[in-house]
Tab-separated table of C-alpha atoms in Angstrom:
chain	number	residue	atom	x	y	z
A	1	UNK	CA	56.471	86.232	-49.220
A	2	UNK	CA	57.283	84.561	-45.908
A	3	UNK	CA	54.990	85.574	-43.088
A	4	UNK	CA	54.486	84.847	-39.416
A	5	UNK	CA	51.117	83.316	-38.665
A	6	UNK	CA	49.974	84.189	-35.162
A	7	UNK	CA	46.883	81.954	-35.059
A	8	UNK	CA	46.797	78.452	-33.649
A	9	UNK	CA	44.990	75.739	-35.562
A	10	UNK	CA	42.097	76.152	-33.170
A	11	UNK	CA	41.119	78.909	-30.763
A	12	UNK	CA	41.981	77.756	-27.256
A	13	UNK	CA	40.720	79.030	-23.938
A	14	UNK	CA	43.390	80.129	-21.456
A	15	UNK	CA	43.385	79.526	-17.706
A	16	UNK	CA	45.731	81.621	-15.529
A	17	UNK	CA	46.851	80.526	-12.061
A	18	UNK	CA	47.901	83.429	-9.845
A	19	UNK	CA	48.853	83.852	-6.196
A	20	UNK	CA	51.299	85.170	-3.667
A	21	UNK	CA	54.431	83.336	-2.542
A	22	UNK	CA	54.022	79.950	-0.908
A	23	UNK	CA	50.273	79.518	-1.453
A	24	UNK	CA	50.657	76.379	-3.593
A	25	UNK	CA	49.775	77.653	-7.063
A	26	UNK	CA	52.588	75.708	-8.743
A	27	UNK	CA	51.528	72.568	-6.875
A	28	UNK	CA	48.000	73.100	-8.263
A	29	UNK	CA	49.433	73.529	-11.772
A	30	UNK	CA	51.429	70.313	-11.431
A	31	UNK	CA	48.410	68.380	-10.122
A	32	UNK	CA	46.246	69.539	-13.040
A	33	UNK	CA	48.957	68.675	-15.559
A	34	UNK	CA	49.483	65.287	-13.913
A	35	UNK	CA	45.787	64.406	-14.088
A	36	UNK	CA	44.730	66.100	-17.320
A	37	UNK	CA	47.742	66.587	-19.604
A	38	UNK	CA	47.309	65.026	-23.078
A	39	UNK	CA	51.098	65.211	-23.447
A	40	UNK	CA	52.648	62.858	-20.878
A	41	UNK	CA	56.195	63.657	-22.049
A	42	UNK	CA	56.314	66.926	-20.132
A	43	UNK	CA	54.135	66.274	-17.112
A	44	UNK	CA	56.951	66.069	-14.554
A	45	UNK	CA	59.333	68.772	-15.752
A	46	UNK	CA	57.500	71.909	-14.647
A	47	UNK	CA	59.403	73.700	-11.875
A	48	UNK	CA	58.017	76.746	-10.114
A	49	UNK	CA	58.378	79.713	-12.500
A	50	UNK	CA	60.877	82.273	-11.215
A	51	UNK	CA	60.692	84.922	-13.936
A	52	UNK	CA	58.804	83.594	-16.962
A	53	UNK	CA	55.471	81.829	-16.731
A	54	UNK	CA	55.062	78.111	-17.482
A	55	UNK	CA	52.378	76.683	-19.753
A	56	UNK	CA	50.946	73.274	-20.619
A	57	UNK	CA	47.847	71.889	-22.311
A	58	UNK	CA	45.234	70.090	-20.248
A	59	UNK	CA	42.261	68.127	-21.540
A	60	UNK	CA	39.164	68.078	-19.364
A	61	UNK	CA	36.081	66.164	-20.552
A	62	UNK	CA	37.349	66.161	-24.160
A	63	UNK	CA	37.942	69.907	-24.053
A	64	UNK	CA	41.469	71.318	-24.315
A	65	UNK	CA	42.717	74.396	-22.468
A	66	UNK	CA	46.017	76.214	-22.158
A	67	UNK	CA	46.991	76.257	-18.471
A	68	UNK	CA	49.487	78.908	-17.306
A	69	UNK	CA	51.362	79.042	-13.998
A	70	UNK	CA	52.629	82.579	-13.281
A	71	UNK	CA	55.576	83.632	-11.107
A	72	UNK	CA	54.912	84.868	-7.572
A	73	UNK	CA	52.812	87.997	-8.016
A	74	UNK	CA	54.502	91.252	-6.961
A	75	UNK	CA	51.987	94.051	-6.586
A	76	UNK	CA	54.609	96.733	-5.819
A	77	UNK	CA	57.704	95.881	-7.878
A	78	UNK	CA	61.017	97.530	-7.062
A	79	UNK	CA	63.526	96.161	-9.611
A	80	UNK	CA	63.383	96.147	-13.427
A	81	UNK	CA	62.874	92.391	-13.455
A	82	UNK	CA	60.016	92.619	-10.935
A	83	UNK	CA	58.388	95.342	-13.061
A	84	UNK	CA	58.752	93.123	-16.118
A	85	UNK	CA	57.145	90.184	-14.279
A	86	UNK	CA	54.173	92.327	-13.230
A	87	UNK	CA	53.685	93.712	-16.758
A	88	UNK	CA	53.893	90.234	-18.284
A	89	UNK	CA	51.403	88.806	-15.780
A	90	UNK	CA	49.047	91.741	-16.348
A	91	UNK	CA	49.059	91.087	-20.088
A	92	UNK	CA	48.132	87.464	-19.402
A	93	UNK	CA	45.298	88.483	-17.083
A	94	UNK	CA	43.880	90.870	-19.682
A	95	UNK	CA	43.638	88.116	-22.307
A	96	UNK	CA	42.771	85.171	-20.051
A	97	UNK	CA	39.436	83.358	-20.132
A	98	UNK	CA	39.544	82.172	-16.511
A	99	UNK	CA	41.575	83.278	-13.475
A	100	UNK	CA	42.334	80.744	-10.723
A	101	UNK	CA	43.396	82.671	-7.633
A	102	UNK	CA	45.078	80.502	-4.985
A	103	UNK	CA	45.236	81.585	-1.312
A	104	UNK	CA	46.032	79.848	1.981
A	105	UNK	CA	45.161	82.629	4.447
A	106	UNK	CA	43.667	86.112	4.656
A	107	UNK	CA	46.316	88.808	4.846
A	108	UNK	CA	46.901	92.394	3.817
A	109	UNK	CA	48.616	91.127	0.646
A	110	UNK	CA	45.541	89.097	-0.313
A	111	UNK	CA	43.205	92.058	0.265
A	112	UNK	CA	45.386	94.214	-1.982
A	113	UNK	CA	45.466	91.488	-4.633
A	114	UNK	CA	41.654	91.246	-4.434
A	115	UNK	CA	41.379	94.960	-5.254
A	116	UNK	CA	43.842	94.560	-8.132
A	117	UNK	CA	42.058	91.570	-9.698
A	118	UNK	CA	38.718	93.391	-9.801
A	119	UNK	CA	39.760	95.258	-12.944
A	120	UNK	CA	40.009	92.083	-15.054
A	121	UNK	CA	36.914	90.790	-16.798
A	122	UNK	CA	37.572	87.047	-16.888
A	123	UNK	CA	35.622	84.958	-14.350
A	124	UNK	CA	37.615	84.204	-11.209
A	125	UNK	CA	37.702	81.143	-8.986
A	126	UNK	CA	39.090	81.750	-5.508
A	127	UNK	CA	40.681	78.544	-4.219
A	128	UNK	CA	41.591	78.044	-0.591
A	129	UNK	CA	44.511	75.618	-0.561
A	130	UNK	CA	45.615	73.306	2.248
A	131	UNK	CA	42.081	72.291	3.218
A	132	UNK	CA	43.650	69.336	5.037
A	133	UNK	CA	45.249	71.789	7.493
A	134	UNK	CA	42.150	73.924	8.203
A	135	UNK	CA	38.654	73.531	9.629
A	136	UNK	CA	35.439	74.250	7.752
A	137	UNK	CA	34.763	77.240	10.028
A	138	UNK	CA	37.739	79.061	8.526
A	139	UNK	CA	36.140	79.361	5.096
A	140	UNK	CA	33.314	81.795	5.896
A	141	UNK	CA	35.801	84.624	6.333
A	142	UNK	CA	36.936	84.256	2.716
A	143	UNK	CA	33.835	86.079	1.524
A	144	UNK	CA	35.856	89.187	2.394
A	145	UNK	CA	37.969	88.447	-0.672
A	146	UNK	CA	34.976	88.871	-3.027
A	147	UNK	CA	35.144	85.603	-4.876
A	148	UNK	CA	32.823	85.057	-7.828
A	149	UNK	CA	33.333	81.325	-7.355
A	150	UNK	CA	34.884	79.580	-4.376
A	151	UNK	CA	36.476	76.147	-3.914
A	152	UNK	CA	38.459	74.467	-1.151
A	153	UNK	CA	41.313	72.284	-2.370
A	154	UNK	CA	44.411	70.439	-1.249
A	155	UNK	CA	47.204	70.499	-3.798
A	156	UNK	CA	49.160	68.079	-1.610
A	157	UNK	CA	46.456	65.389	-1.770
A	158	UNK	CA	44.686	66.445	-4.959
A	159	UNK	CA	41.445	67.032	-3.059
A	160	UNK	CA	38.494	68.481	-5.034
A	161	UNK	CA	40.268	68.553	-8.397
A	162	UNK	CA	37.129	66.954	-9.821
A	163	UNK	CA	35.062	69.910	-8.590
A	164	UNK	CA	37.549	72.317	-10.127
A	165	UNK	CA	37.484	70.510	-13.480
A	166	UNK	CA	33.677	70.639	-13.480
A	167	UNK	CA	33.786	74.362	-12.731
A	168	UNK	CA	36.258	74.897	-15.604
A	169	UNK	CA	34.080	73.150	-18.177
A	170	UNK	CA	31.016	75.020	-16.906
A	171	UNK	CA	32.646	78.438	-17.173
A	172	UNK	CA	34.548	77.663	-20.418
A	173	UNK	CA	32.235	75.451	-22.478
A	174	UNK	CA	33.404	76.222	-26.007
A	175	UNK	CA	36.964	74.864	-26.195
A	176	UNK	CA	37.956	71.987	-28.452
A	177	UNK	CA	40.117	68.962	-27.709
A	178	UNK	CA	41.454	68.476	-31.202
A	179	UNK	CA	44.475	70.709	-30.972
A	180	UNK	CA	46.292	68.455	-28.515
A	181	UNK	CA	46.562	65.820	-31.229
A	182	UNK	CA	48.950	68.102	-33.105
A	183	UNK	CA	51.632	67.831	-30.403
A	184	UNK	CA	53.402	64.857	-31.936
A	185	UNK	CA	54.003	66.819	-35.158
A	186	UNK	CA	55.947	69.616	-33.498
A	187	UNK	CA	59.525	70.467	-34.366
A	188	UNK	CA	61.604	71.535	-31.389
A	189	UNK	CA	63.541	74.727	-32.144
A	190	UNK	CA	66.259	75.651	-29.629
A	191	UNK	CA	67.248	79.327	-29.303
A	192	UNK	CA	70.612	79.646	-27.559
A	193	UNK	CA	73.494	82.068	-27.209
A	194	UNK	CA	75.402	84.277	-24.755
A	195	UNK	CA	73.527	86.354	-22.142
A	196	UNK	CA	71.729	89.498	-23.373
A	197	UNK	CA	72.149	88.640	-27.066
A	198	UNK	CA	68.418	89.047	-27.756
A	199	UNK	CA	67.104	85.479	-27.598
A	200	UNK	CA	63.999	86.400	-25.620
A	201	UNK	CA	63.268	89.415	-27.829
A	202	UNK	CA	63.468	87.155	-30.892
A	203	UNK	CA	61.083	84.636	-29.328
A	204	UNK	CA	58.635	87.396	-28.424
A	205	UNK	CA	58.729	88.732	-31.981
A	206	UNK	CA	57.886	85.332	-33.429
A	207	UNK	CA	54.999	84.846	-31.000
A	208	UNK	CA	53.822	88.466	-31.110
A	209	UNK	CA	53.493	88.436	-27.336
A	210	UNK	CA	55.569	89.136	-24.248
A	211	UNK	CA	56.255	85.440	-23.680
A	212	UNK	CA	59.884	85.515	-22.554
A	213	UNK	CA	60.732	88.384	-20.251
A	214	UNK	CA	63.298	90.673	-21.900
A	215	UNK	CA	65.138	93.402	-19.975
A	216	UNK	CA	68.469	95.234	-20.440
A	217	UNK	CA	69.821	93.135	-17.552
A	218	UNK	CA	71.978	90.237	-18.707
A	219	UNK	CA	70.815	86.877	-17.398
A	220	UNK	CA	67.117	87.781	-17.082
A	221	UNK	CA	66.116	84.368	-18.455
A	222	UNK	CA	67.098	81.877	-15.756
A	223	UNK	CA	65.200	78.751	-16.852
A	224	UNK	CA	64.184	77.455	-20.307
A	225	UNK	CA	61.024	79.150	-21.594
A	226	UNK	CA	58.891	76.857	-23.769
A	227	UNK	CA	56.050	77.957	-26.026
A	228	UNK	CA	54.209	76.868	-29.167
A	229	UNK	CA	54.673	78.717	-32.445
A	230	UNK	CA	52.505	77.990	-35.450
A	231	UNK	CA	54.252	79.130	-38.645
A	232	UNK	CA	52.773	79.235	-42.106
A	233	UNK	CA	55.217	78.528	-44.939
A	234	UNK	CA	55.024	80.800	-47.963
A	235	UNK	CA	55.908	78.313	-50.705
A	236	UNK	CA	54.127	75.284	-52.114
A	237	UNK	CA	50.782	74.680	-50.443
A	238	UNK	CA	51.620	77.149	-47.662
A	239	UNK	CA	51.223	74.460	-45.021
A	240	UNK	CA	51.360	75.231	-41.328
A	241	UNK	CA	54.111	73.851	-39.114
A	242	UNK	CA	53.998	73.613	-35.333
A	243	UNK	CA	57.202	74.468	-33.499
A	244	UNK	CA	57.992	74.141	-29.832
A	245	UNK	CA	60.264	77.116	-29.156
A	246	UNK	CA	62.778	76.753	-26.330
A	247	UNK	CA	64.391	80.003	-25.176
A	248	UNK	CA	67.354	79.101	-22.986
A	249	UNK	CA	69.253	80.993	-20.327
A	250	UNK	CA	72.366	82.731	-21.624
A	251	UNK	CA	75.301	80.346	-21.890
A	252	UNK	CA	78.475	81.189	-19.955
A	253	UNK	CA	81.430	79.152	-18.735
A	254	UNK	CA	79.460	78.379	-15.587
A	255	UNK	CA	76.037	77.949	-17.234
A	256	UNK	CA	75.988	75.208	-19.869
A	257	UNK	CA	73.088	73.654	-21.724
A	258	UNK	CA	72.216	70.173	-20.540
A	259	UNK	CA	72.782	67.316	-22.949
A	260	UNK	CA	69.106	66.295	-22.919
A	261	UNK	CA	68.081	69.725	-24.262
A	262	UNK	CA	70.326	69.199	-27.274
A	263	UNK	CA	69.233	65.602	-27.690
A	264	UNK	CA	65.537	66.556	-27.835
A	265	UNK	CA	65.781	69.538	-30.191
A	266	UNK	CA	65.390	69.193	-33.975
A	267	UNK	CA	67.189	72.377	-35.003
A	268	UNK	CA	68.889	75.334	-33.341
A	269	UNK	CA	69.413	79.078	-33.714
A	270	UNK	CA	72.568	80.617	-32.252
A	271	UNK	CA	71.964	84.293	-31.403
A	272	UNK	CA	74.921	86.628	-30.895
A	273	UNK	CA	75.175	90.364	-30.237
A	274	UNK	CA	76.442	92.300	-33.268
A	275	UNK	CA	77.847	95.051	-31.040
A	276	UNK	CA	80.212	92.787	-29.099
A	277	UNK	CA	83.566	91.383	-30.239
A	278	UNK	CA	83.765	87.720	-31.225
A	279	UNK	CA	85.487	86.200	-28.240
A	280	UNK	CA	86.693	82.596	-28.061
A	281	UNK	CA	83.844	81.832	-25.644
A	282	UNK	CA	81.187	83.150	-28.080
A	283	UNK	CA	82.680	81.066	-30.898
A	284	UNK	CA	82.604	77.975	-28.670
A	285	UNK	CA	78.930	78.642	-27.894
A	286	UNK	CA	78.044	78.994	-31.586
A	287	UNK	CA	79.954	75.805	-32.346
A	288	UNK	CA	77.676	73.783	-30.033
A	289	UNK	CA	75.246	73.263	-32.924
A	290	UNK	CA	77.837	71.365	-34.939
A	291	UNK	CA	79.094	69.521	-31.865
A	292	UNK	CA	75.619	68.066	-31.367
A	293	UNK	CA	75.070	67.603	-35.120
A	294	UNK	CA	71.997	69.874	-35.254
A	295	UNK	CA	70.858	72.049	-38.176
A	296	UNK	CA	71.993	75.539	-37.270
A	297	UNK	CA	71.357	79.153	-38.219
A	298	UNK	CA	73.721	81.802	-36.866
A	299	UNK	CA	71.732	84.952	-36.086
A	300	UNK	CA	73.612	88.229	-35.667
A	301	UNK	CA	71.188	90.362	-33.670
A	302	UNK	CA	71.136	94.155	-33.107
A	303	UNK	CA	72.364	94.708	-36.673
A	304	UNK	CA	70.767	98.177	-36.651
A	305	UNK	CA	73.536	99.208	-34.240
A	306	UNK	CA	76.312	97.939	-36.518
A	307	UNK	CA	78.085	100.176	-39.032
A	308	UNK	CA	79.975	97.550	-41.074
A	309	UNK	CA	77.873	94.395	-41.352
A	310	UNK	CA	79.831	92.161	-43.713
A	311	UNK	CA	83.026	92.315	-41.656
A	312	UNK	CA	81.461	90.375	-38.796
A	313	UNK	CA	80.080	87.715	-41.123
A	314	UNK	CA	83.487	87.289	-42.775
A	315	UNK	CA	85.178	87.010	-39.389
A	316	UNK	CA	82.740	84.255	-38.420
A	317	UNK	CA	83.531	82.340	-41.616
A	318	UNK	CA	87.252	82.737	-41.057
A	319	UNK	CA	87.197	81.592	-37.437
A	320	UNK	CA	84.530	78.893	-37.786
A	321	UNK	CA	85.699	77.160	-40.951
A	322	UNK	CA	83.885	73.930	-40.141
A	323	UNK	CA	80.604	75.895	-40.110
A	324	UNK	CA	81.004	77.570	-43.501
A	325	UNK	CA	77.865	75.815	-44.734
A	326	UNK	CA	75.771	77.298	-41.900
A	327	UNK	CA	73.678	80.319	-42.964
A	328	UNK	CA	74.360	83.605	-41.174
A	329	UNK	CA	71.541	86.146	-40.970
A	330	UNK	CA	71.585	89.754	-39.745
A	331	UNK	CA	68.484	90.810	-37.823
A	332	UNK	CA	67.134	93.281	-35.311
A	333	UNK	CA	64.699	91.278	-33.211
A	334	UNK	CA	63.527	94.467	-31.531
A	335	UNK	CA	62.587	96.160	-34.825
A	336	UNK	CA	61.783	93.102	-36.931
A	337	UNK	CA	64.584	93.814	-39.416
A	338	UNK	CA	65.825	90.746	-41.315
A	339	UNK	CA	63.037	88.442	-40.134
A	340	UNK	CA	61.881	87.660	-43.676
A	341	UNK	CA	65.408	86.550	-44.585
A	342	UNK	CA	65.598	84.378	-41.460
A	343	UNK	CA	62.287	82.642	-42.162
A	344	UNK	CA	63.184	82.187	-45.829
A	345	UNK	CA	66.313	80.278	-44.785
A	346	UNK	CA	64.283	78.223	-42.289
A	347	UNK	CA	61.876	77.352	-45.095
A	348	UNK	CA	64.767	76.279	-47.325
A	349	UNK	CA	66.180	74.044	-44.585
A	350	UNK	CA	62.837	72.307	-44.144
A	351	UNK	CA	62.621	71.753	-47.909
A	352	UNK	CA	66.132	70.264	-47.995
A	353	UNK	CA	65.269	67.936	-45.111
A	354	UNK	CA	62.640	66.285	-47.344
A	355	UNK	CA	65.093	65.580	-50.153
A	356	UNK	CA	65.153	61.838	-50.869
A	357	UNK	CA	67.067	60.191	-53.704
A	358	UNK	CA	66.084	56.977	-55.411
A	359	UNK	CA	68.543	54.066	-55.248
A	360	UNK	CA	69.528	54.741	-58.853
A	361	UNK	CA	70.099	58.472	-58.277
A	362	UNK	CA	72.195	57.838	-55.186
A	363	UNK	CA	74.266	55.184	-56.955
A	364	UNK	CA	74.994	57.618	-59.807
A	365	UNK	CA	76.037	60.366	-57.379
A	366	UNK	CA	78.384	58.000	-55.509
A	367	UNK	CA	79.915	56.806	-58.786
A	368	UNK	CA	80.597	60.395	-59.906
A	369	UNK	CA	82.035	61.209	-56.481
A	370	UNK	CA	84.514	58.320	-56.764
A	371	UNK	CA	85.500	59.238	-60.340
A	372	UNK	CA	86.013	62.874	-59.376
A	373	UNK	CA	88.316	61.960	-56.482
A	374	UNK	CA	89.099	58.257	-55.908
A	375	UNK	CA	90.137	57.195	-52.372
A	376	UNK	CA	93.873	57.260	-51.762
A	377	UNK	CA	95.885	54.587	-50.010
A	378	UNK	CA	95.705	54.930	-46.232
A	379	UNK	CA	97.930	52.841	-43.951
A	380	UNK	CA	98.842	50.763	-46.973
A	381	UNK	CA	95.229	49.957	-47.811
A	382	UNK	CA	92.630	51.462	-50.120
A	383	UNK	CA	89.007	52.149	-49.286
A	384	UNK	CA	86.360	50.619	-51.534
A	385	UNK	CA	82.747	51.822	-51.512
A	386	UNK	CA	80.221	49.251	-52.717
A	387	UNK	CA	76.896	51.040	-52.288
A	388	UNK	CA	75.126	53.631	-50.134
A	389	UNK	CA	71.804	54.329	-48.404
A	390	UNK	CA	70.215	57.633	-47.444
A	391	UNK	CA	68.198	58.577	-44.354
A	392	UNK	CA	66.625	61.984	-45.045
A	393	UNK	CA	65.860	64.489	-42.321
A	394	UNK	CA	67.081	67.752	-40.831
A	395	UNK	CA	70.389	65.933	-40.461
A	396	UNK	CA	70.901	64.090	-43.744
A	397	UNK	CA	72.552	60.737	-43.059
A	398	UNK	CA	74.365	58.679	-45.723
A	399	UNK	CA	75.403	55.124	-44.896
A	400	UNK	CA	78.250	53.778	-47.040
A	401	UNK	CA	78.967	50.061	-47.160
A	402	UNK	CA	82.726	49.606	-47.600
A	403	UNK	CA	85.475	46.999	-47.391
A	404	UNK	CA	86.900	48.453	-44.145
A	405	UNK	CA	85.734	51.662	-42.389
A	406	UNK	CA	89.167	52.145	-40.806
A	407	UNK	CA	90.695	52.765	-44.223
A	408	UNK	CA	88.729	55.998	-44.714
A	409	UNK	CA	90.939	58.987	-43.936
A	410	UNK	CA	89.099	61.869	-42.201
A	411	UNK	CA	90.045	64.194	-45.079
A	412	UNK	CA	88.319	61.872	-47.563
A	413	UNK	CA	85.212	61.738	-45.384
A	414	UNK	CA	85.227	65.541	-45.401
A	415	UNK	CA	85.445	65.454	-49.206
A	416	UNK	CA	82.434	63.107	-49.304
A	417	UNK	CA	80.386	65.484	-47.156
A	418	UNK	CA	81.304	68.516	-49.270
A	419	UNK	CA	80.601	66.683	-52.529
A	420	UNK	CA	77.180	65.504	-51.379
A	421	UNK	CA	76.243	68.933	-50.041
A	422	UNK	CA	77.188	70.674	-53.282
A	423	UNK	CA	75.681	68.176	-55.711
A	424	UNK	CA	72.496	67.378	-53.805
A	425	UNK	CA	71.534	70.970	-52.947
A	426	UNK	CA	71.927	70.405	-49.212
A	427	UNK	CA	73.744	73.667	-48.631
A	428	UNK	CA	72.299	74.416	-45.170
A	429	UNK	CA	72.010	71.022	-43.478
A	430	UNK	CA	74.542	68.978	-41.524
A	431	UNK	CA	75.500	65.769	-43.335
A	432	UNK	CA	76.417	62.686	-41.362
A	433	UNK	CA	78.606	59.991	-42.939
A	434	UNK	CA	78.341	56.468	-41.554
A	435	UNK	CA	80.769	53.790	-42.779
A	436	UNK	CA	79.769	50.158	-42.381
A	437	UNK	CA	81.700	47.067	-43.320
A	438	UNK	CA	79.935	45.191	-46.070
A	439	UNK	CA	79.392	41.556	-45.137
């Protein structure tokens, strides 16, 4: 039976950076990532978190830690989103191994935050930022803030980062650096869809934590939320697979996903709200997976609120004929309904991505395909296929060497795709046909 595995390969210590607005906590996060990240691909794409926290791995003296930059802390929230931010940050503080509290002055807000932080058990380092703008005499007053450990830093110049790294390894001596080596093996899974369709709730269910802030307010997620998910397959040797989950902001006419997000992802889940009608805009959003040639699962969320389930699935098939091969799953991300079916389909897609034919097997399939439906004359000429090659993967690519690629009618290429999908048990994956002129 498919299950969600909530453990990482190795237990990793977590460092939380917290502070009020404008103190430089995000600048500290970026400096630490710049100097200590084992994953250079993401070192310069960490904006200041507005709603959801940002995380990255850092490796200090061969020890690996999860570093988290939190949104501006709001001690007395007024809106639902502010309450959600405080609750999410509080959960992080409860489970953290080290709290880095950044300040740049003594104020009433800092004194209140000092009182609040006393209830958390993790060791705390109070860091006075902007040392380059202050004199040494200013620092004696910071004893009022009850620091367990105290450092002066400059996030602008990177001053005293070496002292901070030494303090981290002293306070957290039992981490391991091996996990960072797994990063290259990750599959990037993009979760996209209209606003308030349940993308963040789905991500939180998979991770078993309040990772992506979810509220009844549409548009709560304003920037991509990235996190690691370690999933254990149920079949075969039950191997573990690392995913990088990307929860995106809801897509509207004004808010579109950037091309580089699509280019970097390996597969995608389109999440739609079962209680809303299928508008043209929703269908266009779902169709983005095919547009970018990515393996896709259509997820109909909030199915517990739907009386007639099959009608919506049939309407999707009727209005998205080019996506008839794409699996459609009903779930309730809030209640966990349908998650086993979703993960079973994901498992099947990963199995199909490994399917590789020998030259002989592929030649036999192509021969049968041509006998079953030979190419017709097109523009007075007839296509001839000499041989084919396969490039397996989550998008299965077949390269056909022909007499002239321009003589292949689009309807015949569609027949080739459908024939290969049916006869090679590639029911869930996109198939790409490439025609090359044989020299």
